[in-house]
Tab-separated table of C-alpha atoms in Angstrom:
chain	number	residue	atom	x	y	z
A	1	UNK	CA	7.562	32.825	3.463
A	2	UNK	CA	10.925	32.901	5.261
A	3	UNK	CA	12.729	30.322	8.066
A	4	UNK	CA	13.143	33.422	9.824
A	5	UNK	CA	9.856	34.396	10.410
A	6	UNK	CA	9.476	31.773	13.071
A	7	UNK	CA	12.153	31.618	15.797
A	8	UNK	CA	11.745	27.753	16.564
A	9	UNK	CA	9.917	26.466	13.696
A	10	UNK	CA	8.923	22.889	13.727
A	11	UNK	CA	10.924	21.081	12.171
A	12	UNK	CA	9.849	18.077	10.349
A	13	UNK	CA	11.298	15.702	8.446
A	14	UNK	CA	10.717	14.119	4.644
A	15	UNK	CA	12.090	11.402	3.057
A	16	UNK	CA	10.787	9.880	-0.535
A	17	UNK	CA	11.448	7.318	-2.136
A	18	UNK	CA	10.897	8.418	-5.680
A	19	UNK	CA	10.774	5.259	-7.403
A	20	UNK	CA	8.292	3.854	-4.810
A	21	UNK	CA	5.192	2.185	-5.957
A	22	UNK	CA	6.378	1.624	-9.584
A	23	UNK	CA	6.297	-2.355	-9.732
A	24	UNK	CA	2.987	-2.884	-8.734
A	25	UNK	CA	0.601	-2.022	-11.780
A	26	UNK	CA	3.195	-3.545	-13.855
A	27	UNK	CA	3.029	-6.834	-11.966
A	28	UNK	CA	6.689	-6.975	-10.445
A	29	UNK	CA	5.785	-6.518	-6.420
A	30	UNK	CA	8.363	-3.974	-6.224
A	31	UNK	CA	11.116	-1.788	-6.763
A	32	UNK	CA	14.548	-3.171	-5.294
A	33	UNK	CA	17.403	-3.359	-7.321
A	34	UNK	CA	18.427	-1.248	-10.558
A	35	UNK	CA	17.475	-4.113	-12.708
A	36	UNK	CA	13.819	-4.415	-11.399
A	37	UNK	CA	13.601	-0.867	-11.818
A	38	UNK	CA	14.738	-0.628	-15.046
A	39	UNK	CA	12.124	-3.591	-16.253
A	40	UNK	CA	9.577	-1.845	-14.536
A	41	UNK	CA	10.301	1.245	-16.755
A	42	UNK	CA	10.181	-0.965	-19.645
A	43	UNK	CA	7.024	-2.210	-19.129
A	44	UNK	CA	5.177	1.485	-18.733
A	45	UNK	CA	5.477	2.312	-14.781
A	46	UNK	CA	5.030	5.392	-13.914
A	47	UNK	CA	6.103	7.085	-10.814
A	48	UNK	CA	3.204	7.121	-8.259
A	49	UNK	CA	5.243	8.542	-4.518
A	50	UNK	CA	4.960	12.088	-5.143
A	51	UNK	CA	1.289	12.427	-5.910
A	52	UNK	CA	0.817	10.364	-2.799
A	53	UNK	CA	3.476	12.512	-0.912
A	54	UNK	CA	1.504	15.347	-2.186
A	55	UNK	CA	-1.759	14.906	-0.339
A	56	UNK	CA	-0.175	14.251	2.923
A	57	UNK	CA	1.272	17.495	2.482
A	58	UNK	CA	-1.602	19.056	1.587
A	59	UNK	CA	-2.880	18.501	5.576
A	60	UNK	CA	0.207	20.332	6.427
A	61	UNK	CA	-0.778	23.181	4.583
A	62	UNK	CA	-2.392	24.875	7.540
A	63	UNK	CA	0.792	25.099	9.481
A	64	UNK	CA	3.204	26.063	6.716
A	65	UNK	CA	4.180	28.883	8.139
A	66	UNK	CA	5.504	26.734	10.993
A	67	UNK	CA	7.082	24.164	9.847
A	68	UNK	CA	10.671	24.121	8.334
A	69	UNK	CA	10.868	20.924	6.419
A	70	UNK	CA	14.149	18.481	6.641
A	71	UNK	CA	13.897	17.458	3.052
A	72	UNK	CA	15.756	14.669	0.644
A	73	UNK	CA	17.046	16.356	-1.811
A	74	UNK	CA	15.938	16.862	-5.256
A	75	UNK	CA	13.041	14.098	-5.950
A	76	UNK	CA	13.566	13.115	-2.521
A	77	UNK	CA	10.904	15.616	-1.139
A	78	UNK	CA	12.880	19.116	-1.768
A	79	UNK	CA	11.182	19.948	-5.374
A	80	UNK	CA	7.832	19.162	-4.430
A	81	UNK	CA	8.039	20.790	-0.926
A	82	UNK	CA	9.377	23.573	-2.372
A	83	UNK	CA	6.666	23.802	-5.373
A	84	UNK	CA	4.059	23.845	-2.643
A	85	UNK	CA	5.587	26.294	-0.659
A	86	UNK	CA	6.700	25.129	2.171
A	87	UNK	CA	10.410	26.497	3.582
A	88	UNK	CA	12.585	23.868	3.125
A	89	UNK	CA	16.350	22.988	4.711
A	90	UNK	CA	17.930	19.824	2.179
A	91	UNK	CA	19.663	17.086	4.297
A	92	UNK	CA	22.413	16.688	1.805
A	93	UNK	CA	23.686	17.676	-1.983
A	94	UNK	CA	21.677	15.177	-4.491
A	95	UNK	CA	23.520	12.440	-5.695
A	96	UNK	CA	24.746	12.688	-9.406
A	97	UNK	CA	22.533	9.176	-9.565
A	98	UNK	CA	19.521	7.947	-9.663
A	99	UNK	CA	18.601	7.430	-5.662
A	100	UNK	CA	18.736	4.454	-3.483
A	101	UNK	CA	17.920	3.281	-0.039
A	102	UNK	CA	21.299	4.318	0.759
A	103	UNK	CA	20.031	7.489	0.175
A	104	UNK	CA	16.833	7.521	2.339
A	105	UNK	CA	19.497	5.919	5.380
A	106	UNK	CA	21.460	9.076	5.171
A	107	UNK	CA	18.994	11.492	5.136
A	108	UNK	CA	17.546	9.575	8.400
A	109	UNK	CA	20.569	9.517	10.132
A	110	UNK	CA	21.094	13.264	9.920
A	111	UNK	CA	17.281	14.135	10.807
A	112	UNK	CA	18.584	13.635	14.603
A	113	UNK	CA	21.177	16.719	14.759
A	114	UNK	CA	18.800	18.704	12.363
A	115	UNK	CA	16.742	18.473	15.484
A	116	UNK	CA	13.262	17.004	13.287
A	117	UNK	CA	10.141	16.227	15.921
A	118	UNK	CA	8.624	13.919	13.508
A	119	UNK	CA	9.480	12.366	9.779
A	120	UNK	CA	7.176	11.327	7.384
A	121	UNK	CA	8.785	8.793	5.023
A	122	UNK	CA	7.504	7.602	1.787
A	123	UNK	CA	7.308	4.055	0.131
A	124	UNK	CA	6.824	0.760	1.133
A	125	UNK	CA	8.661	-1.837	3.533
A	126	UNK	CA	12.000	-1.585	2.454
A	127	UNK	CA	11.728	2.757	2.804
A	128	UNK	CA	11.265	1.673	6.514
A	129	UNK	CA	13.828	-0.732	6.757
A	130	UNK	CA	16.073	2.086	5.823
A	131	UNK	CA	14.554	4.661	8.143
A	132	UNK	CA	14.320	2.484	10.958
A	133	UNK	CA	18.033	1.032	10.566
A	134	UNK	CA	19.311	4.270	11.725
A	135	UNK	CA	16.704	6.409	13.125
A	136	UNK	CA	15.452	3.658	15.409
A	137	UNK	CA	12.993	5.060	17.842
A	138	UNK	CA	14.789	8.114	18.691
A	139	UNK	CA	12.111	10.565	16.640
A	140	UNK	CA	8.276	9.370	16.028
A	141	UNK	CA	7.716	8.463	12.583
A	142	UNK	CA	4.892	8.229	10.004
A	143	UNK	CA	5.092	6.528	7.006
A	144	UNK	CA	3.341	7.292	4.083
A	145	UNK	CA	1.949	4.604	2.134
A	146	UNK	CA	3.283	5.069	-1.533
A	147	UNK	CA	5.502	1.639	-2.200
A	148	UNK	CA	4.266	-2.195	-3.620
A	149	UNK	CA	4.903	-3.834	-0.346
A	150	UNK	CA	3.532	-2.026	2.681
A	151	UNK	CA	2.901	-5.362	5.340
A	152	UNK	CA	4.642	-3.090	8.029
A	153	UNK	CA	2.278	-1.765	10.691
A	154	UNK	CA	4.743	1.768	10.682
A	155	UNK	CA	2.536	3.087	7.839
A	156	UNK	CA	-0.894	5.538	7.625
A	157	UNK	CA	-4.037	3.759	6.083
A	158	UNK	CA	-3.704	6.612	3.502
A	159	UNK	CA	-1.616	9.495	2.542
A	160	UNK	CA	-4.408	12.459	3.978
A	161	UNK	CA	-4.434	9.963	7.221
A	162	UNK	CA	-0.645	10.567	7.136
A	163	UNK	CA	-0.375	14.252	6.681
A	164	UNK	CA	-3.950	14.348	9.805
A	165	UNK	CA	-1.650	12.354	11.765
A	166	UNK	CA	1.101	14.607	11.335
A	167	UNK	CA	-0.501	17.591	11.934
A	168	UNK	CA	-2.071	16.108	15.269
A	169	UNK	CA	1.199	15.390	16.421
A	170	UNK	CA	2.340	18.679	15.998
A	171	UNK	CA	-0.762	20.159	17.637
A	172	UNK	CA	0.003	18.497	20.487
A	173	UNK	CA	-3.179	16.561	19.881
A	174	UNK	CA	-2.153	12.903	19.329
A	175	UNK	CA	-0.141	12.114	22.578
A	176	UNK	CA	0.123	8.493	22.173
A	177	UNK	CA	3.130	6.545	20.796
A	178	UNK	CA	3.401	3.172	20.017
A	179	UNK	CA	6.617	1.218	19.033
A	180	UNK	CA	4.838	-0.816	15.415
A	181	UNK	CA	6.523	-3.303	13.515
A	182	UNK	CA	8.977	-3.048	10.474
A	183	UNK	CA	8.558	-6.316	8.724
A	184	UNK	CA	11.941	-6.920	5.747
A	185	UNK	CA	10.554	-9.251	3.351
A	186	UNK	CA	12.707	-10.645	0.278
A	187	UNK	CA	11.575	-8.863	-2.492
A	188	UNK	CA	12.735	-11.934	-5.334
A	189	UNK	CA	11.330	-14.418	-3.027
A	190	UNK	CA	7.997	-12.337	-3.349
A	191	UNK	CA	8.250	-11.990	-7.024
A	192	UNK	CA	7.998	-15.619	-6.919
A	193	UNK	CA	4.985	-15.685	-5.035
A	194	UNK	CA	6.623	-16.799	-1.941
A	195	UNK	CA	6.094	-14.045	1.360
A	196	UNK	CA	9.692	-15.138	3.115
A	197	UNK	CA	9.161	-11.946	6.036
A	198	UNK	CA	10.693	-11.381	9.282
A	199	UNK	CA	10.685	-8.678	11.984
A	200	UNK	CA	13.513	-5.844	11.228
A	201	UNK	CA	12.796	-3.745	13.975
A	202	UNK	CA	10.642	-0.497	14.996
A	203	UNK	CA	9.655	2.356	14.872
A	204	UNK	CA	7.875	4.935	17.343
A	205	UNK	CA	4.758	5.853	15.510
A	206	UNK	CA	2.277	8.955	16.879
A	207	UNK	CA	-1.083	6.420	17.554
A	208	UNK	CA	-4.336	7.363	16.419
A	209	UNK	CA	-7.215	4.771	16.181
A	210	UNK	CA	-8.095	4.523	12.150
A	211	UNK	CA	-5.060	6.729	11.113
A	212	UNK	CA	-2.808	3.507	11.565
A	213	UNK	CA	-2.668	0.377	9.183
A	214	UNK	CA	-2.200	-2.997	11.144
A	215	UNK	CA	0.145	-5.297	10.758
A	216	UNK	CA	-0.694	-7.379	7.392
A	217	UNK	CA	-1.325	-11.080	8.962
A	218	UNK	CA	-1.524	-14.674	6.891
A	219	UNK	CA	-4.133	-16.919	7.019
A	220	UNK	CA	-3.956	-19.767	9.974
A	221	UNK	CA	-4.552	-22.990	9.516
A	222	UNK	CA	-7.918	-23.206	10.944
A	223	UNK	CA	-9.200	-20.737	8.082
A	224	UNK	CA	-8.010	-23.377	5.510
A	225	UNK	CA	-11.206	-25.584	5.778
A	226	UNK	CA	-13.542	-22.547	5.179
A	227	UNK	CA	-11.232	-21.355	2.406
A	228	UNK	CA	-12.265	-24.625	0.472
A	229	UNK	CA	-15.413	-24.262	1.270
A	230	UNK	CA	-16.004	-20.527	0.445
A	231	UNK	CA	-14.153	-21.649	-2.791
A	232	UNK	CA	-16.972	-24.797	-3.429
A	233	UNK	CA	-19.531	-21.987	-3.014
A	234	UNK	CA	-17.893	-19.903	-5.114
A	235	UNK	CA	-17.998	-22.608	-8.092
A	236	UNK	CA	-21.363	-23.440	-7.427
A	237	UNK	CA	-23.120	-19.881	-8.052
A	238	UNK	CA	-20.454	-19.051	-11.011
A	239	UNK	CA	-21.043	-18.422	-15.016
A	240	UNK	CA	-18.829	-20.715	-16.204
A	241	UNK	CA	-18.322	-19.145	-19.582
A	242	UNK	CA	-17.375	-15.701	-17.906
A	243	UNK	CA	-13.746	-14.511	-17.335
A	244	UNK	CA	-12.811	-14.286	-13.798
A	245	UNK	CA	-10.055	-12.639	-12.969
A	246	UNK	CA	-8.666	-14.228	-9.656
A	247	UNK	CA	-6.929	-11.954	-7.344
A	248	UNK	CA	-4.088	-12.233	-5.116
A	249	UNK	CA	-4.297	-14.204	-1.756
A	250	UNK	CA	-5.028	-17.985	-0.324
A	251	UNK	CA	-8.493	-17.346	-0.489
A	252	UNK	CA	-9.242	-16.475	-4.005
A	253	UNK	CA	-6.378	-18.874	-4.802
A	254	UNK	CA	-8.735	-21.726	-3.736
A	255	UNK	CA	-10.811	-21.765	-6.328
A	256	UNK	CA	-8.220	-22.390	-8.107
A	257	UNK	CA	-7.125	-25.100	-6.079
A	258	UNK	CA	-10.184	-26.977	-6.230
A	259	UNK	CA	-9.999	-27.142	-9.874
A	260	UNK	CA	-6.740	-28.771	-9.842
A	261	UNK	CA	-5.334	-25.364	-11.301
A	262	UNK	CA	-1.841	-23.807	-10.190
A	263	UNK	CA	-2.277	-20.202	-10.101
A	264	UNK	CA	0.126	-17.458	-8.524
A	265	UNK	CA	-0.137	-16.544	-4.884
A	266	UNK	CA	0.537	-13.037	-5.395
A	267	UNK	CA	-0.535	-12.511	-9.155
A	268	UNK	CA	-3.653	-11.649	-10.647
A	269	UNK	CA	-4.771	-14.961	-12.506
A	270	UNK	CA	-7.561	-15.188	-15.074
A	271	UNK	CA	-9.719	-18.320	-15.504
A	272	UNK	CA	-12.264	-19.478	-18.022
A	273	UNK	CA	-14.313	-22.185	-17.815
A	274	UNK	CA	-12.309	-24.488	-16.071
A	275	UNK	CA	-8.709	-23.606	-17.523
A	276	UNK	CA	-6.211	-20.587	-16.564
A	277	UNK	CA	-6.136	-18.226	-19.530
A	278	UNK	CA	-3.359	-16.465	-18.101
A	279	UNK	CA	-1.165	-16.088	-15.223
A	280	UNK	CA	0.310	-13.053	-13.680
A	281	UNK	CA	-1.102	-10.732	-14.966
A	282	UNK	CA	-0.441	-6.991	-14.904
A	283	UNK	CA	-2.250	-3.838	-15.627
A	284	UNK	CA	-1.866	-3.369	-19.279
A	285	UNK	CA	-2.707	-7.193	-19.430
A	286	UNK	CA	-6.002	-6.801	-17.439
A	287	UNK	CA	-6.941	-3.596	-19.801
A	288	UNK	CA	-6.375	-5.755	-22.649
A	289	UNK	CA	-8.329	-8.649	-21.309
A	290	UNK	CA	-11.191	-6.527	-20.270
A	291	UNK	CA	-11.835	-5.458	-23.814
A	292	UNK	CA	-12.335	-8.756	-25.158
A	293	UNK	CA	-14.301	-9.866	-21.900
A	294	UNK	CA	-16.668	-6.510	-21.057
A	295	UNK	CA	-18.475	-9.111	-18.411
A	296	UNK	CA	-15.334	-10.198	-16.589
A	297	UNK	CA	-15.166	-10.702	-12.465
A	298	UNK	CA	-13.177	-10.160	-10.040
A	299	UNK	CA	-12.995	-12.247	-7.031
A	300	UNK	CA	-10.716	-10.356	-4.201
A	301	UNK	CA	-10.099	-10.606	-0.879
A	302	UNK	CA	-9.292	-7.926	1.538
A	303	UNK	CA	-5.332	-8.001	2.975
A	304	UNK	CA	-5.167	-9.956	6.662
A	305	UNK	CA	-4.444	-8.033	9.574
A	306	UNK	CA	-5.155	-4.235	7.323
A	307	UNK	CA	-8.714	-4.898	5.634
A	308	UNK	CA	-7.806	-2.930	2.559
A	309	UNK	CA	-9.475	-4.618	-0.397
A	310	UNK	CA	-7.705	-2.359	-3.065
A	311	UNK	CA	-4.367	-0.729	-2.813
A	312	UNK	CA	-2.142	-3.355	-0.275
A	313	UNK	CA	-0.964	-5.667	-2.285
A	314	UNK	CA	-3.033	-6.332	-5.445
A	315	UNK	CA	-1.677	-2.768	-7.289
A	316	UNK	CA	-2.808	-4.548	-10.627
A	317	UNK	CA	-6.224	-3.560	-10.135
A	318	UNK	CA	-5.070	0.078	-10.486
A	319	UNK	CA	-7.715	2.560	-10.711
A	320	UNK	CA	-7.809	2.741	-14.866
A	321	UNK	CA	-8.705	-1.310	-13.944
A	322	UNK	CA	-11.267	-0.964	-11.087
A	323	UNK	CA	-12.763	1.775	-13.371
A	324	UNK	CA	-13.393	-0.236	-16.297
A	325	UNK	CA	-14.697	-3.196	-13.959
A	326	UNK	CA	-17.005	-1.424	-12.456
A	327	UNK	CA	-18.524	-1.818	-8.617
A	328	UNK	CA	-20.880	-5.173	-9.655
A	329	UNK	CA	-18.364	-6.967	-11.715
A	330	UNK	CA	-16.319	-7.320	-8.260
A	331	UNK	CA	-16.924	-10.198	-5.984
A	332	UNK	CA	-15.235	-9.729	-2.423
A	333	UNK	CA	-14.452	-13.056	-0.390
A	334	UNK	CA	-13.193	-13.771	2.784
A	335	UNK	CA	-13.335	-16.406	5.730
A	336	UNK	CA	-15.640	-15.300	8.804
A	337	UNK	CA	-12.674	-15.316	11.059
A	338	UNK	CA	-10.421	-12.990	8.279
A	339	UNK	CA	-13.774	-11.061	8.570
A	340	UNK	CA	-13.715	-10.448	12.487
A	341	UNK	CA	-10.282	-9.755	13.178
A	342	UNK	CA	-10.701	-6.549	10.668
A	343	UNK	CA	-13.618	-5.123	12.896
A	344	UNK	CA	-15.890	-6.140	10.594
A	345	UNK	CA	-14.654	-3.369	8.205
A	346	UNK	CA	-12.965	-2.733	4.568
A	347	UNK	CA	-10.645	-0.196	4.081
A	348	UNK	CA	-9.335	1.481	0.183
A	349	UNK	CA	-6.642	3.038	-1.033
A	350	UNK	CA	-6.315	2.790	-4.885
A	351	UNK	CA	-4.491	5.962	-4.950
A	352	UNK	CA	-7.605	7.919	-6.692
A	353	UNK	CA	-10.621	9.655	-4.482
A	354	UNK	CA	-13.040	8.829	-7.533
A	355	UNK	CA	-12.438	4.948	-7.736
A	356	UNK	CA	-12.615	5.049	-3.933
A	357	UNK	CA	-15.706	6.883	-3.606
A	358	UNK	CA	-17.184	4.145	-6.249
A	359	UNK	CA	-16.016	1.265	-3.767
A	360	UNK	CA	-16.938	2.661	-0.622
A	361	UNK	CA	-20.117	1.871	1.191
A	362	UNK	CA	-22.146	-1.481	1.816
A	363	UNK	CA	-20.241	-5.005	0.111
A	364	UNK	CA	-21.818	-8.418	-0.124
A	365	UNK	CA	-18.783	-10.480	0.503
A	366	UNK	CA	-19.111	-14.610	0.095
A	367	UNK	CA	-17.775	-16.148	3.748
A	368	UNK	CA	-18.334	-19.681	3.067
A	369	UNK	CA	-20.568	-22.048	1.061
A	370	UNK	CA	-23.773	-20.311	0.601
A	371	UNK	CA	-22.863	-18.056	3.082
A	372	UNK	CA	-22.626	-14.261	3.054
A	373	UNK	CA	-21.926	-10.751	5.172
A	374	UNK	CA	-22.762	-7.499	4.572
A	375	UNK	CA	-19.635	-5.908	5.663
A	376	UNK	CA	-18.956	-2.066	4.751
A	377	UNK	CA	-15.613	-0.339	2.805
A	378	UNK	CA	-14.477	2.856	4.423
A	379	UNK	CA	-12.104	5.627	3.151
């Protein structure tokens, strides 16, 4: 296939953030800075943005012959592009380094006179930041999800929903915009299982209902008395003597709060009886763990304001996990109002079509003290 073969192909661009994603099975809620990424290395991350990259592109597939794509170079999007066949135009010469945000800011800034219709970007929150602190909302944007944080409402609910989306867009088929939110969050402040976020800025995002995460949303104050009582409820109809592995959020975290117990905010905890066996734990840790303990459970909650109960924010259960548990060693929770402002729905993206196939459908889900929903996950 040739650029020529087209007069006025569409041109589209790509920007990847290669490193994307690699914190969050290892426990370290993120990526920024050299140093991070170099511990993350150490502890056995691997890469997970271009396999996610990959099935957006996959959508596009159907209108390759159309499309020039405005590519990062190198891991940036211009080796896999070009390895799927797809014509491809590089933004810039690849750095003789490994990339940074830097990076993805330059290759935004030039999409404008490259004359791109629409980019798809991939990472997390702080992939956005850098797209949307020089693109702005001059040229719609879709982000695909592929980083550790991902509270911005700029992003797909998956990476096919990004690459549908896309293709919509370009089929003239998905006429609405919206400006959505880029939330910057401090990444050490996070580590420390502290969410410190604010409001960056936008970005004008082709609207489809379903295709587009929300904004992720804490828990208000009124939800704080049902939290300790979902949590009594919890205690009540538990096996002691069985491992529980206690997920990330307010919710799960009080349980541990009603047994006096400090546990981490953002971390995957593990309790026994009534005593934390460990704390922040990551996926080798929960591998090892479920060995020893074949019965263990999982108490989760879906993410506020997105409904994703795997894949947004709790990476630790990675699919190699959620495999091993199994479907009836998990135990959803969440407050009736958490409940209602998703729609009544649960949404996954663990990153493998299996695993999600083995979550998806009908989900009892504990609301309160003896109280309980039937509430359904959805790919």
């Amino acid at each position: 296939m040739t650029e020529g073969r087209f007069p006025a192909p569409l041109r589209v661009g790509l920007l990847v953030n290669p490193v994307a994603g690699m914190g969050g099975a290892v426990g370290l809620k993120g990526t920024d800075g050299d140093s991070v990424l170099a511990e993350a290395r150490a502890r056995g991350a691997v890469p997970r943005a271009q396999a996610r990259v990959r099935r957006a592109l996959e959508e596009l597939r159907p209108l390759a012959d159309r499309i020039l794509l405005l590519c990062g170079p190198g891991p940036m999007g211009e080796d896999l592009a070009r390895e799927m066949g797809f014509s491809v135009q590089p933004l810039f010469p690849a750095p003789d380094r490994p990339t940074r945000g830097e990076d993805t800011a330059r290759g935004a800034a030039l999409l404008e006179d490259a004359g791109a219709s629409l980019v798809l970007f991939a990472g997390g929150d702080g992939t956005a930041r850098d797209v949307a602190e020089t693109l702005e909302t001059r040229i719609p944007a879709v982000g695909i999800p592929a980083g550790v944080k991902i509270h911005s409402a700029v992003f797909a609910t998956d990476p096919a929903s990004a690459g549908r989306l896309a293709v919509s867009f370009l089929e003239g088929k998905a006429r609405q915009e919206r400006e959505l939110e880029v939330m910057d969050l401090d990444e050490e402040a996070y580590r420390q299982g502290r969410v410190s976020a604010r409001l960056f800025g936008f970005l004008r995002v082709p609207y489809q209902r379903g295709r587009v995460q929300g904004l992720k949303s804490g828990t208000p104050a009124s939800d704080r008395a049902q939290q300790a009582a979902l949590a009594q409820g919890f205690l009540e109809i538990r096996d002691p003597k069985r491992l529980t592995l206690v997920g990330p959020g307010t919710t799960p975290r009080a349980v541990l709060d009603e047994l006096g117990l400090e546990g981490t905010l953002l971390g995957v905890d593990a309790l026994l009886e009534d005593r934390l066996l460990a704390r922040d734990l990551n996926e080798r840790d929960l591998l090892d763990l479920l060995d020893r303990h074949p019965r263990t459970l999982a108490l989760v909650t879906p993410i506020g304001g997105q409904g994703f109960l795997f894949g947004r924010g709790n990476q630790q259960f990675s699919p190699a996990v959620l495999h091993r548990l199994g479907r009836r060693n998990i135990l959803p929770v969440a407050t009736p109002g958490k409940l209602q402002s998703l729609g009544g729905v649960l949404r996954l993206d663990t990153g493998d079509e299996e695993v999600d196939r083995m979550l998806s459908g009908p989900w009892r889900v504990l609301t309160g003290f003896r109280e309980w929903a039937m509430v359904r996950a959805i790919l």
